[in-house]
mmCIF file of C-alpha atoms in Angstrom:
data_model
loop_
_atom_site.group_PDB
_atom_site.id
_atom_site.type_symbol
_atom_site.label_atom_id
_atom_site.label_comp_id
_atom_site.label_asym_id
_atom_site.label_seq_id
_atom_site.Cartn_x
_atom_site.Cartn_y
_atom_site.Cartn_z
ATOM 1 C CA GLN A 1 98.741 103.695 83.654
ATOM 2 C CA MET A 2 98.516 102.652 87.284
ATOM 3 C CA GLN A 3 97.925 105.414 89.810
ATOM 4 C CA LEU A 4 98.922 104.693 93.397
ATOM 5 C CA VAL A 5 97.325 106.591 96.259
ATOM 6 C CA GLU A 6 98.776 106.178 99.744
ATOM 7 C CA SER A 7 97.025 106.988 102.994
ATOM 8 C CA GLY A 8 97.319 106.279 106.695
ATOM 9 C CA GLY A 9 100.386 108.266 107.619
ATOM 10 C CA GLY A 10 100.456 110.572 110.606
ATOM 11 C CA LEU A 11 102.000 111.360 113.954
ATOM 12 C CA VAL A 12 102.406 108.593 116.505
ATOM 13 C CA GLN A 13 104.369 108.120 119.709
ATOM 14 C CA ALA A 14 107.254 105.695 119.878
ATOM 15 C CA GLY A 15 105.985 102.185 120.456
ATOM 16 C CA GLY A 16 102.749 102.920 118.648
ATOM 17 C CA SER A 17 101.277 101.532 115.459
ATOM 18 C CA LEU A 18 100.068 102.747 112.101
ATOM 19 C CA ARG A 19 98.609 101.084 109.047
ATOM 20 C CA LEU A 20 99.456 102.484 105.652
ATOM 21 C CA SER A 21 97.275 101.760 102.642
ATOM 22 C CA CYS A 22 98.009 102.044 98.949
ATOM 23 C CA LEU A 23 95.158 101.897 96.484
ATOM 24 C CA ALA A 24 95.961 101.121 92.873
ATOM 25 C CA SER A 25 93.313 103.207 91.238
ATOM 26 C CA ARG A 26 92.777 102.902 87.487
ATOM 27 C CA ALA A 27 94.030 99.320 87.699
ATOM 28 C CA ILE A 28 91.721 96.489 86.810
ATOM 29 C CA THR A 29 91.631 93.622 89.264
ATOM 30 C CA SER A 30 93.387 91.146 86.968
ATOM 31 C CA THR A 31 96.229 93.609 86.491
ATOM 32 C CA PHE A 32 96.642 94.074 90.217
ATOM 33 C CA TRP A 33 96.796 90.302 90.667
ATOM 34 C CA SER A 34 99.869 90.336 88.427
ATOM 35 C CA THR A 35 101.598 93.235 90.144
ATOM 36 C CA ASN A 36 104.433 93.028 92.634
ATOM 37 C CA MET A 37 104.013 95.676 95.306
ATOM 38 C CA TYR A 38 106.535 97.381 97.553
ATOM 39 C CA TRP A 39 106.832 99.968 100.258
ATOM 40 C CA TYR A 40 109.860 102.253 100.282
ATOM 41 C CA ARG A 41 110.730 105.071 102.596
ATOM 42 C CA GLN A 42 112.924 108.121 102.634
ATOM 43 C CA THR A 43 114.113 109.155 106.053
ATOM 44 C CA PRO A 44 115.896 112.446 106.775
ATOM 45 C CA GLY A 45 119.428 112.469 105.395
ATOM 46 C CA LYS A 46 119.091 109.120 103.636
ATOM 47 C CA GLN A 47 118.266 107.878 100.194
ATOM 48 C CA ARG A 48 115.035 106.097 99.471
ATOM 49 C CA GLU A 49 115.215 102.514 100.733
ATOM 50 C CA LEU A 50 113.139 99.376 100.401
ATOM 51 C CA VAL A 51 111.039 98.565 103.447
ATOM 52 C CA ALA A 52 108.978 95.567 102.340
ATOM 53 C CA GLY A 53 107.708 93.813 99.253
ATOM 54 C CA ILE A 54 105.080 91.273 98.296
ATOM 55 C CA THR A 55 105.033 89.315 95.071
ATOM 56 C CA THR A 56 102.101 88.158 92.976
ATOM 57 C CA GLY A 57 102.506 84.758 94.617
ATOM 58 C CA GLY A 58 102.251 86.239 98.089
ATOM 59 C CA ASN A 59 105.909 85.927 99.009
ATOM 60 C CA THR A 60 107.114 88.712 101.248
ATOM 61 C CA ASN A 61 110.477 90.235 102.044
ATOM 62 C CA TYR A 62 111.511 92.828 104.591
ATOM 63 C CA ALA A 63 114.429 95.081 105.304
ATOM 64 C CA ASP A 64 116.330 93.975 108.374
ATOM 65 C CA PHE A 65 115.443 97.175 110.208
ATOM 66 C CA VAL A 66 111.704 96.371 110.142
ATOM 67 C CA LYS A 67 111.679 92.583 110.490
ATOM 68 C CA GLY A 68 109.403 91.508 113.273
ATOM 69 C CA ARG A 69 107.734 94.920 113.460
ATOM 70 C CA PHE A 70 106.188 95.583 110.035
ATOM 71 C CA THR A 71 103.914 93.366 107.947
ATOM 72 C CA ILE A 72 103.012 93.836 104.296
ATOM 73 C CA SER A 73 99.781 92.414 102.920
ATOM 74 C CA LYS A 74 97.852 92.630 99.677
ATOM 75 C CA ASP A 75 94.119 92.540 99.031
ATOM 76 C CA ASN A 76 93.693 91.878 95.330
ATOM 77 C CA ALA A 77 89.931 92.337 95.388
ATOM 78 C CA LYS A 78 90.358 95.819 96.830
ATOM 79 C CA LYS A 79 93.457 96.541 94.724
ATOM 80 C CA THR A 80 95.162 97.641 97.890
ATOM 81 C CA VAL A 81 98.432 96.884 99.605
ATOM 82 C CA TYR A 82 98.938 97.555 103.293
ATOM 83 C CA LEU A 83 101.874 98.111 105.568
ATOM 84 C CA HIS A 84 101.129 97.333 109.186
ATOM 85 C CA MET A 85 103.714 99.043 111.361
ATOM 86 C CA ASN A 86 104.088 98.135 115.017
ATOM 87 C CA SER A 87 106.616 99.120 117.689
ATOM 88 C CA LEU A 88 107.422 102.268 115.796
ATOM 89 C CA LYS A 89 110.665 104.066 116.546
ATOM 90 C CA PRO A 90 111.659 107.694 116.000
ATOM 91 C CA GLU A 91 114.078 106.516 113.302
ATOM 92 C CA ASP A 92 111.082 105.214 111.324
ATOM 93 C CA THR A 93 110.125 108.837 110.677
ATOM 94 C CA GLY A 94 110.019 109.626 106.995
ATOM 95 C CA ILE A 95 107.984 109.624 103.829
ATOM 96 C CA TYR A 96 106.642 106.215 102.860
ATOM 97 C CA TYR A 97 106.097 105.466 99.194
ATOM 98 C CA CYS A 98 104.119 102.751 97.515
ATOM 99 C CA HIS A 99 105.716 101.183 94.447
ATOM 100 C CA ALA A 100 104.239 98.828 91.867
ATOM 101 C CA GLU A 101 106.025 96.678 89.325
ATOM 102 C CA TYR A 102 103.851 95.311 86.535
ATOM 103 C CA LEU A 103 105.412 93.482 83.589
ATOM 104 C CA GLY A 104 108.524 95.638 83.798
ATOM 105 C CA SER A 105 106.699 98.932 84.218
ATOM 106 C CA HIS A 106 107.162 100.837 87.449
ATOM 107 C CA PHE A 107 104.794 103.178 89.231
ATOM 108 C CA TRP A 108 105.138 105.316 92.350
ATOM 109 C CA GLY A 109 102.708 106.948 94.709
ATOM 110 C CA GLN A 110 103.080 110.467 96.018
ATOM 111 C CA GLY A 111 104.125 109.339 99.492
ATOM 112 C CA THR A 112 102.650 109.649 102.952
ATOM 113 C CA GLN A 113 104.414 111.187 105.937
ATOM 114 C CA VAL A 114 105.028 109.115 109.046
ATOM 115 C CA THR A 115 106.330 110.912 112.119
ATOM 116 C CA VAL A 116 107.252 109.024 115.279
ATOM 117 C CA SER A 117 107.823 111.138 118.365
ATOM 118 C CA SER A 118 110.053 110.027 121.216
#
């Protein structure tokens, strides 16, 4: 069982930056190497949506609404995935969730709140 623990959320002014972290505790390093990782978010009034993903091979993909502003990265040795968020907008406000996909099994973190003030 992979447990995901997010951190790094908070309150920031528009135009600011935050870095979210997601630690895959209880995962052994070799398992994390083989895990595709994603960040989703749920903003007020909307369903949960994909923000960014990174595969085991290091390929990344981004939702159009964050391209050029957010960067996902993965540190296998630390069993951690990051979401670097720059040029934040008030519409980025929401709960950000870490998601792991390992050999067809899916795991979710508890979420971390990001609030961007105008």
